[in-house]
Coordinates of C-alpha atoms in Angstrom, one line a residue:
M78 CA 0.0 0.0 0.0
T79 CA 1.3 3.5 -0.9
A80 CA 0.6 6.7 1.0
L81 CA -2.1 7.5 -1.6
E82 CA -4.1 4.4 -1.2
P83 CA -6.7 4.2 1.6
E84 CA -6.6 1.4 4.1
A85 CA -9.0 -1.5 3.4
G86 CA -11.7 -2.0 5.8
P87 CA -15.5 -2.3 6.3
P88 CA -17.7 0.4 4.8
V89 CA -18.5 3.2 7.2
A90 CA -22.1 4.3 7.7
L91 CA -22.5 8.0 8.1
D92 CA -25.0 9.3 10.6
W93 CA -26.9 12.1 8.8
L94 CA -28.5 13.2 12.0
A95 CA -25.1 13.9 13.5
V96 CA -24.5 16.8 11.1
G97 CA -26.4 19.3 13.1
S98 CA -27.9 19.3 16.6
P99 CA -31.7 19.4 17.1
V100 CA -33.0 22.7 18.1
D101 CA -36.6 21.7 18.9
T102 CA -39.1 18.9 18.6
A103 CA -42.9 19.3 17.8
P104 CA -46.0 17.2 17.7
P105 CA -46.8 15.1 14.6
G106 CA -47.6 17.1 11.5
E107 CA -45.7 20.1 12.8
P108 CA -42.2 21.2 12.0
G109 CA -39.7 18.8 13.6
D110 CA -36.0 18.9 14.4
V111 CA -34.0 21.7 12.7
L112 CA -30.6 20.4 11.4
E113 CA -27.7 22.4 10.2
F114 CA -28.1 21.5 6.5
G115 CA -31.6 20.0 6.4
H116 CA -34.7 19.3 8.3
R117 CA -36.1 16.1 9.9
H118 CA -39.8 15.5 10.2
E119 CA -41.2 12.6 12.2
Q120 CA -44.7 11.5 11.4
T121 CA -45.9 9.4 14.3
I122 CA -49.5 9.1 13.2
A123 CA -50.0 7.2 9.9
A124 CA -51.3 9.3 7.2
A125 CA -51.5 9.0 3.3
V126 CA -50.6 12.7 3.0
W127 CA -47.8 14.3 5.0
N128 CA -47.7 18.1 5.1
I129 CA -44.3 19.2 6.3
F130 CA -43.6 22.9 7.2
H131 CA -40.0 23.7 7.6
P132 CA -37.8 26.7 8.3
L133 CA -35.2 26.1 5.5
S134 CA -34.3 29.1 3.4
F135 CA -34.4 27.0 0.2
T136 CA -36.7 24.5 -1.5
P137 CA -35.3 21.1 -0.5
A138 CA -34.5 19.0 -3.6
G139 CA -33.6 16.0 -1.5
V140 CA -36.7 14.4 0.2
H141 CA -36.0 11.0 1.7
V142 CA -38.6 9.1 3.6
I143 CA -38.0 6.1 5.9
E144 CA -41.0 4.1 7.1
S145 CA -41.3 3.2 10.8
T146 CA -40.2 -0.3 9.8
G147 CA -36.9 1.2 8.5
E148 CA -37.7 0.6 4.9
P149 CA -37.5 3.5 2.4
L150 CA -40.8 4.9 1.1
L151 CA -41.7 6.5 -2.3
G152 CA -44.3 9.1 -2.5
V153 CA -45.3 12.0 -4.7
V154 CA -43.6 15.2 -3.5
T155 CA -45.0 18.6 -4.3
Y156 CA -44.1 22.1 -3.0
P157 CA -47.3 24.0 -2.4
A158 CA -45.6 27.1 -1.0
A159 CA -42.2 28.3 0.5
G160 CA -41.5 26.4 3.6
H161 CA -44.1 23.6 2.7
V162 CA -43.4 20.1 1.4
R163 CA -46.4 17.7 0.8
I164 CA -45.8 14.0 0.3
E165 CA -48.6 11.8 -0.9
F166 CA -48.4 8.0 -0.4
S167 CA -50.6 5.2 -1.8
A168 CA -51.5 4.1 1.8
P169 CA -51.3 5.7 5.3
C170 CA -47.9 5.3 6.8
S171 CA -45.7 6.7 9.6
G172 CA -41.9 7.3 9.7
V173 CA -39.4 10.0 9.2
A174 CA -38.7 12.5 6.3
Y175 CA -35.4 14.1 5.7
L176 CA -35.3 17.3 3.7
S177 CA -32.1 18.6 2.3

C-alpha cells in the first residue's frame, strides 16, 4: 500500500443526523428537528398525506422518507408554498422524512 491508497476496511455508515444538533421537537404534523443542512420531520400518526412545514431558506431538492419499519418509502412530492413540502403516499404510513 502506498501513501495515496486508503486502508482497506469495512464500509463506514455516516449518521446524517449527527450533522447538526436538534433545536426543537414538535408534535406530529408540525415542524420537527432543525438540522444544520436540512430538516427532519417525524410522522408518528399514519397518514396518506404528510404536510411538512420547515424553516429552511431553500426548497429542499432531497426528500427521503424512511417508514417506521426502517424501509425507504416512495411518495409524490410537491411544494405548495415556500417552507411547505407535501408528500402523498398510496396508503397511510408513519416514519421520518429528511429534507435537504
